[in-house]
mmCIF file with all atom_site columns, C-alpha atoms in Angstrom:
data_model
loop_
_atom_site.group_PDB
_atom_site.id
_atom_site.type_symbol
_atom_site.label_atom_id
_atom_site.label_alt_id
_atom_site.label_comp_id
_atom_site.label_asym_id
_atom_site.label_entity_id
_atom_site.label_seq_id
_atom_site.pdbx_PDB_ins_code
_atom_site.Cartn_x
_atom_site.Cartn_y
_atom_site.Cartn_z
_atom_site.occupancy
_atom_site.B_iso_or_equiv
_atom_site.pdbx_formal_charge
_atom_site.auth_seq_id
_atom_site.auth_comp_id
_atom_site.auth_asym_id
_atom_site.auth_atom_id
_atom_site.pdbx_PDB_model_num
ATOM 1   C CA . LYS A 1 1   ? 98.110  111.529 76.423  1.00 0.00 ? 1   LYS A CA 1
ATOM 2   C CA . ASN A 1 2   ? 99.525  111.985 79.920  1.00 0.00 ? 2   ASN A CA 1
ATOM 3   C CA . GLN A 1 3   ? 99.938  108.584 81.549  1.00 0.00 ? 3   GLN A CA 1
ATOM 4   C CA . VAL A 1 4   ? 102.009 106.545 83.982  1.00 0.00 ? 4   VAL A CA 1
ATOM 5   C CA . GLU A 1 5   ? 102.584 102.820 83.693  1.00 0.00 ? 5   GLU A CA 1
ATOM 6   C CA . GLN A 1 6   ? 104.084 100.664 86.410  1.00 0.00 ? 6   GLN A CA 1
ATOM 7   C CA . SER A 1 7   ? 105.516 97.178  86.447  1.00 0.00 ? 7   SER A CA 1
ATOM 8   C CA . PRO A 1 8   ? 105.228 94.618  87.758  1.00 0.00 ? 8   PRO A CA 1
ATOM 9   C CA . GLN A 1 9   ? 101.606 94.803  88.839  1.00 0.00 ? 9   GLN A CA 1
ATOM 10  C CA . SER A 1 10  ? 102.441 92.707  91.901  1.00 0.00 ? 10  SER A CA 1
ATOM 11  C CA . LEU A 1 11  ? 105.539 91.200  93.444  1.00 0.00 ? 11  LEU A CA 1
ATOM 12  C CA . ILE A 1 12  ? 106.302 88.727  96.210  1.00 0.00 ? 12  ILE A CA 1
ATOM 13  C CA . ILE A 1 13  ? 109.732 88.614  97.810  1.00 0.00 ? 13  ILE A CA 1
ATOM 14  C CA . LEU A 1 14  ? 111.279 87.113  100.909 1.00 0.00 ? 14  LEU A CA 1
ATOM 15  C CA . GLU A 1 15  ? 112.240 89.261  103.861 1.00 0.00 ? 15  GLU A CA 1
ATOM 16  C CA . GLY A 1 16  ? 115.776 90.597  103.543 1.00 0.00 ? 16  GLY A CA 1
ATOM 17  C CA . LYS A 1 17  ? 115.831 90.486  99.744  1.00 0.00 ? 17  LYS A CA 1
ATOM 18  C CA . ASN A 1 18  ? 116.114 93.490  97.433  1.00 0.00 ? 18  ASN A CA 1
ATOM 19  C CA . CYS A 1 19  ? 113.655 94.451  94.732  1.00 0.00 ? 19  CYS A CA 1
ATOM 20  C CA . THR A 1 20  ? 113.203 97.056  92.017  1.00 0.00 ? 20  THR A CA 1
ATOM 21  C CA . LEU A 1 21  ? 109.933 98.545  90.813  1.00 0.00 ? 21  LEU A CA 1
ATOM 22  C CA . GLN A 1 22  ? 109.612 100.214 87.422  1.00 0.00 ? 22  GLN A CA 1
ATOM 23  C CA . CYS A 1 23  ? 107.732 103.248 86.180  1.00 0.00 ? 23  CYS A CA 1
ATOM 24  C CA . ASN A 1 24  ? 107.367 104.646 82.649  1.00 0.00 ? 24  ASN A CA 1
ATOM 25  C CA . TYR A 1 25  ? 105.715 108.013 82.250  1.00 0.00 ? 25  TYR A CA 1
ATOM 26  C CA . THR A 1 26  ? 104.494 110.253 79.492  1.00 0.00 ? 26  THR A CA 1
ATOM 27  C CA . VAL A 1 27  ? 103.659 113.748 80.684  1.00 0.00 ? 27  VAL A CA 1
ATOM 28  C CA . SER A 1 28  ? 104.363 117.138 79.193  1.00 0.00 ? 28  SER A CA 1
ATOM 29  C CA . PRO A 1 29  ? 105.706 119.495 80.266  1.00 0.00 ? 29  PRO A CA 1
ATOM 30  C CA . PHE A 1 30  ? 107.361 117.318 82.894  1.00 0.00 ? 30  PHE A CA 1
ATOM 31  C CA . SER A 1 31  ? 107.769 118.861 86.328  1.00 0.00 ? 31  SER A CA 1
ATOM 32  C CA . ASN A 1 32  ? 108.743 116.122 88.775  1.00 0.00 ? 32  ASN A CA 1
ATOM 33  C CA . LEU A 1 33  ? 108.436 112.430 89.547  1.00 0.00 ? 33  LEU A CA 1
ATOM 34  C CA . ARG A 1 34  ? 107.245 111.101 92.899  1.00 0.00 ? 34  ARG A CA 1
ATOM 35  C CA . TRP A 1 35  ? 107.006 107.746 94.583  1.00 0.00 ? 35  TRP A CA 1
ATOM 36  C CA . TYR A 1 36  ? 104.367 107.103 97.228  1.00 0.00 ? 36  TYR A CA 1
ATOM 37  C CA . LYS A 1 37  ? 103.872 104.146 99.581  1.00 0.00 ? 37  LYS A CA 1
ATOM 38  C CA . GLN A 1 38  ? 100.290 103.176 100.364 1.00 0.00 ? 38  GLN A CA 1
ATOM 39  C CA . ASP A 1 39  ? 99.488  100.711 103.115 1.00 0.00 ? 39  ASP A CA 1
ATOM 40  C CA . THR A 1 40  ? 96.206  98.825  102.795 1.00 0.00 ? 40  THR A CA 1
ATOM 41  C CA . GLY A 1 41  ? 93.289  101.023 103.801 1.00 0.00 ? 41  GLY A CA 1
ATOM 42  C CA . ARG A 1 42  ? 95.446  104.115 104.232 1.00 0.00 ? 42  ARG A CA 1
ATOM 43  C CA . GLY A 1 43  ? 96.291  107.172 102.181 1.00 0.00 ? 43  GLY A CA 1
ATOM 44  C CA . PRO A 1 44  ? 99.529  107.361 100.166 1.00 0.00 ? 44  PRO A CA 1
ATOM 45  C CA . VAL A 1 45  ? 102.658 108.634 101.916 1.00 0.00 ? 45  VAL A CA 1
ATOM 46  C CA . SER A 1 46  ? 105.409 110.413 99.987  1.00 0.00 ? 46  SER A CA 1
ATOM 47  C CA . LEU A 1 47  ? 108.756 108.604 99.707  1.00 0.00 ? 47  LEU A CA 1
ATOM 48  C CA . THR A 1 48  ? 110.717 110.699 97.214  1.00 0.00 ? 48  THR A CA 1
ATOM 49  C CA . ILE A 1 49  ? 110.270 113.545 94.768  1.00 0.00 ? 49  ILE A CA 1
ATOM 50  C CA . MET A 1 50  ? 112.719 114.224 91.928  1.00 0.00 ? 50  MET A CA 1
ATOM 51  C CA . THR A 1 51  ? 112.969 116.933 89.303  1.00 0.00 ? 51  THR A CA 1
ATOM 52  C CA . PHE A 1 52  ? 114.381 116.323 85.811  1.00 0.00 ? 52  PHE A CA 1
ATOM 53  C CA . SER A 1 53  ? 117.891 117.336 86.948  1.00 0.00 ? 53  SER A CA 1
ATOM 54  C CA . GLU A 1 54  ? 118.061 114.674 89.659  1.00 0.00 ? 54  GLU A CA 1
ATOM 55  C CA . ASN A 1 55  ? 119.162 111.149 88.721  1.00 0.00 ? 55  ASN A CA 1
ATOM 56  C CA . THR A 1 56  ? 118.832 109.487 92.087  1.00 0.00 ? 56  THR A CA 1
ATOM 57  C CA . LYS A 1 57  ? 117.422 110.160 95.521  1.00 0.00 ? 57  LYS A CA 1
ATOM 58  C CA . SER A 1 58  ? 117.449 108.010 98.628  1.00 0.00 ? 58  SER A CA 1
ATOM 59  C CA . ASN A 1 59  ? 115.181 107.788 101.638 1.00 0.00 ? 59  ASN A CA 1
ATOM 60  C CA . GLY A 1 60  ? 116.544 105.179 104.003 1.00 0.00 ? 60  GLY A CA 1
ATOM 61  C CA . ARG A 1 61  ? 116.324 101.781 102.329 1.00 0.00 ? 61  ARG A CA 1
ATOM 62  C CA . TYR A 1 62  ? 114.428 103.287 99.390  1.00 0.00 ? 62  TYR A CA 1
ATOM 63  C CA . THR A 1 63  ? 116.378 104.624 96.400  1.00 0.00 ? 63  THR A CA 1
ATOM 64  C CA . ALA A 1 64  ? 114.639 106.169 93.428  1.00 0.00 ? 64  ALA A CA 1
ATOM 65  C CA . THR A 1 65  ? 116.255 106.796 90.062  1.00 0.00 ? 65  THR A CA 1
ATOM 66  C CA . LEU A 1 66  ? 115.095 108.974 87.213  1.00 0.00 ? 66  LEU A CA 1
ATOM 67  C CA . ASP A 1 67  ? 116.075 108.987 83.553  1.00 0.00 ? 67  ASP A CA 1
ATOM 68  C CA . ALA A 1 68  ? 114.371 112.023 82.065  1.00 0.00 ? 68  ALA A CA 1
ATOM 69  C CA . ASP A 1 69  ? 115.566 111.128 78.564  1.00 0.00 ? 69  ASP A CA 1
ATOM 70  C CA . THR A 1 70  ? 113.888 107.733 78.470  1.00 0.00 ? 70  THR A CA 1
ATOM 71  C CA . LYS A 1 71  ? 111.111 108.867 80.837  1.00 0.00 ? 71  LYS A CA 1
ATOM 72  C CA . GLN A 1 72  ? 111.704 106.004 83.189  1.00 0.00 ? 72  GLN A CA 1
ATOM 73  C CA . SER A 1 73  ? 112.008 105.785 86.947  1.00 0.00 ? 73  SER A CA 1
ATOM 74  C CA . SER A 1 74  ? 112.714 102.958 89.329  1.00 0.00 ? 74  SER A CA 1
ATOM 75  C CA . LEU A 1 75  ? 112.330 102.427 93.042  1.00 0.00 ? 75  LEU A CA 1
ATOM 76  C CA . HIS A 1 76  ? 114.842 100.078 94.637  1.00 0.00 ? 76  HIS A CA 1
ATOM 77  C CA . ILE A 1 77  ? 114.137 98.642  98.069  1.00 0.00 ? 77  ILE A CA 1
ATOM 78  C CA . THR A 1 78  ? 117.111 97.233  99.930  1.00 0.00 ? 78  THR A CA 1
ATOM 79  C CA . ALA A 1 79  ? 116.992 94.565  102.638 1.00 0.00 ? 79  ALA A CA 1
ATOM 80  C CA . SER A 1 80  ? 113.211 94.366  102.571 1.00 0.00 ? 80  SER A CA 1
ATOM 81  C CA . GLN A 1 81  ? 111.205 94.176  105.779 1.00 0.00 ? 81  GLN A CA 1
ATOM 82  C CA . LEU A 1 82  ? 107.721 92.836  106.428 1.00 0.00 ? 82  LEU A CA 1
ATOM 83  C CA . SER A 1 83  ? 106.553 96.431  106.896 1.00 0.00 ? 83  SER A CA 1
ATOM 84  C CA . ASP A 1 84  ? 107.488 97.173  103.295 1.00 0.00 ? 84  ASP A CA 1
ATOM 85  C CA . SER A 1 85  ? 104.407 95.220  102.217 1.00 0.00 ? 85  SER A CA 1
ATOM 86  C CA . ALA A 1 86  ? 102.272 97.874  100.534 1.00 0.00 ? 86  ALA A CA 1
ATOM 87  C CA . SER A 1 87  ? 101.390 99.394  97.184  1.00 0.00 ? 87  SER A CA 1
ATOM 88  C CA . TYR A 1 88  ? 104.026 101.651 95.662  1.00 0.00 ? 88  TYR A CA 1
ATOM 89  C CA . ILE A 1 89  ? 102.633 104.333 93.405  1.00 0.00 ? 89  ILE A CA 1
ATOM 90  C CA . CYS A 1 90  ? 104.600 106.310 90.838  1.00 0.00 ? 90  CYS A CA 1
ATOM 91  C CA . VAL A 1 91  ? 103.290 109.818 90.172  1.00 0.00 ? 91  VAL A CA 1
ATOM 92  C CA . ALA A 1 92  ? 104.372 112.116 87.359  1.00 0.00 ? 92  ALA A CA 1
ATOM 93  C CA . SER A 1 93  ? 103.731 115.817 87.674  1.00 0.00 ? 93  SER A CA 1
ATOM 94  C CA . PHE A 1 94  ? 103.273 118.348 84.891  1.00 0.00 ? 94  PHE A CA 1
ATOM 95  C CA . PHE A 1 95  ? 102.670 122.063 85.017  1.00 0.00 ? 95  PHE A CA 1
ATOM 96  C CA . SER A 1 96  ? 99.387  123.278 83.573  1.00 0.00 ? 96  SER A CA 1
ATOM 97  C CA . GLY A 1 97  ? 96.869  125.977 84.366  1.00 0.00 ? 97  GLY A CA 1
ATOM 98  C CA . GLY A 1 98  ? 99.132  127.629 86.910  1.00 0.00 ? 98  GLY A CA 1
ATOM 99  C CA . TYR A 1 99  ? 99.896  124.638 89.117  1.00 0.00 ? 99  TYR A CA 1
ATOM 100 C CA . ASN A 1 100 ? 101.424 121.168 89.139  1.00 0.00 ? 100 ASN A CA 1
ATOM 101 C CA . LYS A 1 101 ? 99.012  118.411 88.145  1.00 0.00 ? 101 LYS A CA 1
ATOM 102 C CA . LEU A 1 102 ? 99.603  114.805 89.077  1.00 0.00 ? 102 LEU A CA 1
ATOM 103 C CA . ILE A 1 103 ? 99.134  111.619 87.067  1.00 0.00 ? 103 ILE A CA 1
ATOM 104 C CA . PHE A 1 104 ? 99.086  108.491 89.231  1.00 0.00 ? 104 PHE A CA 1
ATOM 105 C CA . GLY A 1 105 ? 100.133 105.021 88.157  1.00 0.00 ? 105 GLY A CA 1
ATOM 106 C CA . ALA A 1 106 ? 98.084  102.007 89.197  1.00 0.00 ? 106 ALA A CA 1
ATOM 107 C CA . GLY A 1 107 ? 100.798 100.953 91.644  1.00 0.00 ? 107 GLY A CA 1
ATOM 108 C CA . THR A 1 108 ? 102.853 97.847  92.288  1.00 0.00 ? 108 THR A CA 1
ATOM 109 C CA . ARG A 1 109 ? 101.583 95.680  95.136  1.00 0.00 ? 109 ARG A CA 1
ATOM 110 C CA . LEU A 1 110 ? 104.548 94.344  97.064  1.00 0.00 ? 110 LEU A CA 1
ATOM 111 C CA . ALA A 1 111 ? 104.243 91.482  99.535  1.00 0.00 ? 111 ALA A CA 1
ATOM 112 C CA . VAL A 1 112 ? 107.225 90.672  101.733 1.00 0.00 ? 112 VAL A CA 1
ATOM 113 C CA . HIS A 1 113 ? 107.056 87.199  103.214 1.00 0.00 ? 113 HIS A CA 1
ATOM 114 C CA . PRO A 1 114 ? 109.051 85.917  106.207 1.00 0.00 ? 114 PRO A CA 1
ATOM 115 C CA . ASP B 2 1   ? 97.245  115.734 115.161 1.00 0.00 ? 1   ASP B CA 1
ATOM 116 C CA . THR B 2 2   ? 98.778  117.856 112.457 1.00 0.00 ? 2   THR B CA 1
ATOM 117 C CA . GLY B 2 3   ? 97.963  115.624 109.491 1.00 0.00 ? 3   GLY B CA 1
ATOM 118 C CA . VAL B 2 4   ? 95.036  115.578 107.094 1.00 0.00 ? 4   VAL B CA 1
ATOM 119 C CA . SER B 2 5   ? 91.873  114.274 108.758 1.00 0.00 ? 5   SER B CA 1
ATOM 120 C CA . GLN B 2 6   ? 88.954  112.669 106.961 1.00 0.00 ? 6   GLN B CA 1
ATOM 121 C CA . ASP B 2 7   ? 85.577  111.737 108.322 1.00 0.00 ? 7   ASP B CA 1
ATOM 122 C CA . PRO B 2 8   ? 83.924  109.301 108.314 1.00 0.00 ? 8   PRO B CA 1
ATOM 123 C CA . ARG B 2 9   ? 86.515  106.604 107.658 1.00 0.00 ? 9   ARG B CA 1
ATOM 124 C CA . HIS B 2 10  ? 83.860  104.175 106.477 1.00 0.00 ? 10  HIS B CA 1
ATOM 125 C CA . LYS B 2 11  ? 80.352  104.729 105.148 1.00 0.00 ? 11  LYS B CA 1
ATOM 126 C CA . ILE B 2 12  ? 77.853  102.086 104.062 1.00 0.00 ? 12  ILE B CA 1
ATOM 127 C CA . THR B 2 13  ? 74.745  103.382 102.383 1.00 0.00 ? 13  THR B CA 1
ATOM 128 C CA . LYS B 2 14  ? 71.883  102.206 100.222 1.00 0.00 ? 14  LYS B CA 1
ATOM 129 C CA . ARG B 2 15  ? 71.654  103.166 96.588  1.00 0.00 ? 15  ARG B CA 1
ATOM 130 C CA . GLY B 2 16  ? 69.901  106.466 96.124  1.00 0.00 ? 16  GLY B CA 1
ATOM 131 C CA . GLN B 2 17  ? 70.950  107.972 99.439  1.00 0.00 ? 17  GLN B CA 1
ATOM 132 C CA . ASN B 2 18  ? 73.109  111.063 99.805  1.00 0.00 ? 18  ASN B CA 1
ATOM 133 C CA . VAL B 2 19  ? 76.466  110.984 101.568 1.00 0.00 ? 19  VAL B CA 1
ATOM 134 C CA . THR B 2 20  ? 78.872  113.702 102.652 1.00 0.00 ? 20  THR B CA 1
ATOM 135 C CA . PHE B 2 21  ? 82.560  113.397 103.452 1.00 0.00 ? 21  PHE B CA 1
ATOM 136 C CA . ARG B 2 22  ? 84.601  115.945 105.341 1.00 0.00 ? 22  ARG B CA 1
ATOM 137 C CA . CYS B 2 23  ? 88.290  116.764 105.032 1.00 0.00 ? 23  CYS B CA 1
ATOM 138 C CA . ASP B 2 24  ? 90.338  118.896 107.421 1.00 0.00 ? 24  ASP B CA 1
ATOM 139 C CA . PRO B 2 25  ? 93.652  119.758 105.757 1.00 0.00 ? 25  PRO B CA 1
ATOM 140 C CA . ILE B 2 26  ? 96.895  120.741 107.428 1.00 0.00 ? 26  ILE B CA 1
ATOM 141 C CA . SER B 2 27  ? 96.153  124.209 108.765 1.00 0.00 ? 27  SER B CA 1
ATOM 142 C CA . GLU B 2 28  ? 98.772  126.164 106.820 1.00 0.00 ? 28  GLU B CA 1
ATOM 143 C CA . HIS B 2 29  ? 98.039  124.412 103.502 1.00 0.00 ? 29  HIS B CA 1
ATOM 144 C CA . ASN B 2 30  ? 96.069  126.501 101.033 1.00 0.00 ? 30  ASN B CA 1
ATOM 145 C CA . ARG B 2 31  ? 95.718  123.790 98.375  1.00 0.00 ? 31  ARG B CA 1
ATOM 146 C CA . LEU B 2 32  ? 93.234  120.945 98.740  1.00 0.00 ? 32  LEU B CA 1
ATOM 147 C CA . TYR B 2 33  ? 92.526  118.014 96.447  1.00 0.00 ? 33  TYR B CA 1
ATOM 148 C CA . TRP B 2 34  ? 89.942  115.246 96.290  1.00 0.00 ? 34  TRP B CA 1
ATOM 149 C CA . TYR B 2 35  ? 90.747  111.921 94.642  1.00 0.00 ? 35  TYR B CA 1
ATOM 150 C CA . ARG B 2 36  ? 88.830  108.698 94.144  1.00 0.00 ? 36  ARG B CA 1
ATOM 151 C CA . GLN B 2 37  ? 90.549  105.318 94.284  1.00 0.00 ? 37  GLN B CA 1
ATOM 152 C CA . THR B 2 38  ? 89.111  101.931 93.418  1.00 0.00 ? 38  THR B CA 1
ATOM 153 C CA . LEU B 2 39  ? 90.663  98.601  94.277  1.00 0.00 ? 39  LEU B CA 1
ATOM 154 C CA . GLY B 2 40  ? 93.918  97.927  92.450  1.00 0.00 ? 40  GLY B CA 1
ATOM 155 C CA . GLN B 2 41  ? 94.048  101.364 90.857  1.00 0.00 ? 41  GLN B CA 1
ATOM 156 C CA . GLY B 2 42  ? 95.860  104.580 91.585  1.00 0.00 ? 42  GLY B CA 1
ATOM 157 C CA . PRO B 2 43  ? 93.991  107.660 92.787  1.00 0.00 ? 43  PRO B CA 1
ATOM 158 C CA . GLU B 2 44  ? 91.974  109.555 90.153  1.00 0.00 ? 44  GLU B CA 1
ATOM 159 C CA . PHE B 2 45  ? 91.715  113.322 90.381  1.00 0.00 ? 45  PHE B CA 1
ATOM 160 C CA . LEU B 2 46  ? 88.275  114.734 91.198  1.00 0.00 ? 46  LEU B CA 1
ATOM 161 C CA . THR B 2 47  ? 88.700  118.380 92.113  1.00 0.00 ? 47  THR B CA 1
ATOM 162 C CA . TYR B 2 48  ? 91.156  121.013 93.334  1.00 0.00 ? 48  TYR B CA 1
ATOM 163 C CA . PHE B 2 49  ? 90.768  124.034 95.607  1.00 0.00 ? 49  PHE B CA 1
ATOM 164 C CA . GLN B 2 50  ? 93.137  126.898 96.148  1.00 0.00 ? 50  GLN B CA 1
ATOM 165 C CA . ASN B 2 51  ? 91.952  128.582 99.313  1.00 0.00 ? 51  ASN B CA 1
ATOM 166 C CA . GLU B 2 52  ? 88.146  128.723 98.921  1.00 0.00 ? 52  GLU B CA 1
ATOM 167 C CA . ALA B 2 53  ? 88.172  128.762 95.132  1.00 0.00 ? 53  ALA B CA 1
ATOM 168 C CA . GLN B 2 54  ? 87.433  125.546 93.256  1.00 0.00 ? 54  GLN B CA 1
ATOM 169 C CA . LEU B 2 55  ? 89.854  125.883 90.352  1.00 0.00 ? 55  LEU B CA 1
ATOM 170 C CA . GLU B 2 56  ? 89.412  122.584 88.599  1.00 0.00 ? 56  GLU B CA 1
ATOM 171 C CA . LYS B 2 57  ? 86.902  119.754 88.354  1.00 0.00 ? 57  LYS B CA 1
ATOM 172 C CA . SER B 2 58  ? 87.462  116.455 86.628  1.00 0.00 ? 58  SER B CA 1
ATOM 173 C CA . ARG B 2 59  ? 85.011  115.147 84.078  1.00 0.00 ? 59  ARG B CA 1
ATOM 174 C CA . LEU B 2 60  ? 84.703  112.214 86.490  1.00 0.00 ? 60  LEU B CA 1
ATOM 175 C CA . LEU B 2 61  ? 82.782  114.554 88.756  1.00 0.00 ? 61  LEU B CA 1
ATOM 176 C CA . SER B 2 62  ? 79.205  114.149 87.551  1.00 0.00 ? 62  SER B CA 1
ATOM 177 C CA . ASP B 2 63  ? 76.368  116.485 88.507  1.00 0.00 ? 63  ASP B CA 1
ATOM 178 C CA . ARG B 2 64  ? 75.677  114.249 91.498  1.00 0.00 ? 64  ARG B CA 1
ATOM 179 C CA . PHE B 2 65  ? 79.000  115.243 93.030  1.00 0.00 ? 65  PHE B CA 1
ATOM 180 C CA . SER B 2 66  ? 79.628  118.601 94.654  1.00 0.00 ? 66  SER B CA 1
ATOM 181 C CA . ALA B 2 67  ? 82.557  119.862 96.679  1.00 0.00 ? 67  ALA B CA 1
ATOM 182 C CA . GLU B 2 68  ? 82.918  122.966 98.771  1.00 0.00 ? 68  GLU B CA 1
ATOM 183 C CA . ARG B 2 69  ? 85.615  124.620 100.798 1.00 0.00 ? 69  ARG B CA 1
ATOM 184 C CA . PRO B 2 70  ? 84.020  127.511 102.655 1.00 0.00 ? 70  PRO B CA 1
ATOM 185 C CA . LYS B 2 71  ? 86.481  129.983 104.140 1.00 0.00 ? 71  LYS B CA 1
ATOM 186 C CA . GLY B 2 72  ? 89.373  128.055 102.638 1.00 0.00 ? 72  GLY B CA 1
ATOM 187 C CA . SER B 2 73  ? 89.680  125.663 105.565 1.00 0.00 ? 73  SER B CA 1
ATOM 188 C CA . PHE B 2 74  ? 87.873  122.296 105.714 1.00 0.00 ? 74  PHE B CA 1
ATOM 189 C CA . SER B 2 75  ? 86.226  120.831 102.641 1.00 0.00 ? 75  SER B CA 1
ATOM 190 C CA . THR B 2 76  ? 83.196  118.645 102.041 1.00 0.00 ? 76  THR B CA 1
ATOM 191 C CA . LEU B 2 77  ? 82.462  116.256 99.199  1.00 0.00 ? 77  LEU B CA 1
ATOM 192 C CA . GLU B 2 78  ? 78.800  115.364 98.738  1.00 0.00 ? 78  GLU B CA 1
ATOM 193 C CA . ILE B 2 79  ? 77.462  112.606 96.551  1.00 0.00 ? 79  ILE B CA 1
ATOM 194 C CA . GLN B 2 80  ? 73.755  112.729 95.820  1.00 0.00 ? 80  GLN B CA 1
ATOM 195 C CA . ARG B 2 81  ? 71.620  109.743 94.765  1.00 0.00 ? 81  ARG B CA 1
ATOM 196 C CA . THR B 2 82  ? 74.494  107.326 95.234  1.00 0.00 ? 82  THR B CA 1
ATOM 197 C CA . GLU B 2 83  ? 75.006  104.486 92.767  1.00 0.00 ? 83  GLU B CA 1
ATOM 198 C CA . GLN B 2 84  ? 76.869  101.213 93.244  1.00 0.00 ? 84  GLN B CA 1
ATOM 199 C CA . GLY B 2 85  ? 79.603  102.511 90.950  1.00 0.00 ? 85  GLY B CA 1
ATOM 200 C CA . ASP B 2 86  ? 80.344  105.232 93.484  1.00 0.00 ? 86  ASP B CA 1
ATOM 201 C CA . SER B 2 87  ? 81.785  102.625 95.855  1.00 0.00 ? 87  SER B CA 1
ATOM 202 C CA . ALA B 2 88  ? 85.427  103.612 96.308  1.00 0.00 ? 88  ALA B CA 1
ATOM 203 C CA . MET B 2 89  ? 87.937  105.197 98.635  1.00 0.00 ? 89  MET B CA 1
ATOM 204 C CA . TYR B 2 90  ? 87.690  108.985 98.605  1.00 0.00 ? 90  TYR B CA 1
ATOM 205 C CA . LEU B 2 91  ? 91.024  110.568 99.408  1.00 0.00 ? 91  LEU B CA 1
ATOM 206 C CA . CYS B 2 92  ? 91.684  114.139 100.413 1.00 0.00 ? 92  CYS B CA 1
ATOM 207 C CA . ALA B 2 93  ? 95.138  115.717 100.149 1.00 0.00 ? 93  ALA B CA 1
ATOM 208 C CA . SER B 2 94  ? 96.521  119.128 100.957 1.00 0.00 ? 94  SER B CA 1
ATOM 209 C CA . ALA B 2 95  ? 99.659  121.019 99.948  1.00 0.00 ? 95  ALA B CA 1
ATOM 210 C CA . ASP B 2 96  ? 101.348 124.245 100.899 1.00 0.00 ? 96  ASP B CA 1
ATOM 211 C CA . ARG B 2 97  ? 102.145 127.230 98.694  1.00 0.00 ? 97  ARG B CA 1
ATOM 212 C CA . SER B 2 98  ? 105.608 126.026 97.618  1.00 0.00 ? 98  SER B CA 1
ATOM 213 C CA . GLY B 2 99  ? 106.220 125.138 94.005  1.00 0.00 ? 99  GLY B CA 1
ATOM 214 C CA . ALA B 2 100 ? 107.054 121.535 94.834  1.00 0.00 ? 100 ALA B CA 1
ATOM 215 C CA . ASN B 2 101 ? 103.389 120.898 95.600  1.00 0.00 ? 101 ASN B CA 1
ATOM 216 C CA . VAL B 2 102 ? 104.097 117.898 97.817  1.00 0.00 ? 102 VAL B CA 1
ATOM 217 C CA . LEU B 2 103 ? 100.744 116.407 98.744  1.00 0.00 ? 103 LEU B CA 1
ATOM 218 C CA . THR B 2 104 ? 99.935  115.061 102.188 1.00 0.00 ? 104 THR B CA 1
ATOM 219 C CA . PHE B 2 105 ? 97.079  112.594 102.040 1.00 0.00 ? 105 PHE B CA 1
ATOM 220 C CA . GLY B 2 106 ? 94.461  111.748 104.594 1.00 0.00 ? 106 GLY B CA 1
ATOM 221 C CA . ALA B 2 107 ? 93.602  108.151 105.443 1.00 0.00 ? 107 ALA B CA 1
ATOM 222 C CA . GLY B 2 108 ? 90.584  108.273 103.170 1.00 0.00 ? 108 GLY B CA 1
ATOM 223 C CA . SER B 2 109 ? 86.849  107.679 103.465 1.00 0.00 ? 109 SER B CA 1
ATOM 224 C CA . ARG B 2 110 ? 85.711  104.317 102.155 1.00 0.00 ? 110 ARG B CA 1
ATOM 225 C CA . LEU B 2 111 ? 82.224  104.320 100.642 1.00 0.00 ? 111 LEU B CA 1
ATOM 226 C CA . THR B 2 112 ? 80.212  101.161 100.065 1.00 0.00 ? 112 THR B CA 1
ATOM 227 C CA . VAL B 2 113 ? 76.929  101.551 98.203  1.00 0.00 ? 113 VAL B CA 1
ATOM 228 C CA . LEU B 2 114 ? 74.612  98.549  98.539  1.00 0.00 ? 114 LEU B CA 1
#
């Protein structure tokens, strides 16, 4: 069964601290792995997208890693800011029926406190 | 505004009423998706259009749901005889023709069924 599991479900950190969010996926055939940021009441916004040949990709203070062998990904946030408070959703993509299909995780809700 | 637009942003209706949501994708995007998201969960796929053709519908999409994309531009999602379980955020996303299929999401339409 194609699925994406994220941990932790929620996380509270202090401003300026680092944190790492985890994602385990089971999709076949795997196409790419994406991380989205979703502010409350808004649609998700893409942070990174990685294919199986990419181990790491950065977008500012966000760094995503991918281990295609263990089917795990992580999103590391450095020097957190209050504006980082949001849900972070891991999305695994697989190719079927002529196009890439997406399986969304339930997200990790991050709260950054001053 | 060159993003994905959704209207209305919020809709409160009584059980049994019909509601319609509209999505205007990015103009050069030929792919359009509808997702449903409930609190604390990731988006769930509802349906996919490539140009004006509806290529896939989720089993989540009961007979009370219908989506159209006339002329391959804007799309509408109609829910007939709404039920309380239909209360959710309805997200629209569009993507261009490239293989990466990077989705750009709208801000969503939040439905509350009383």
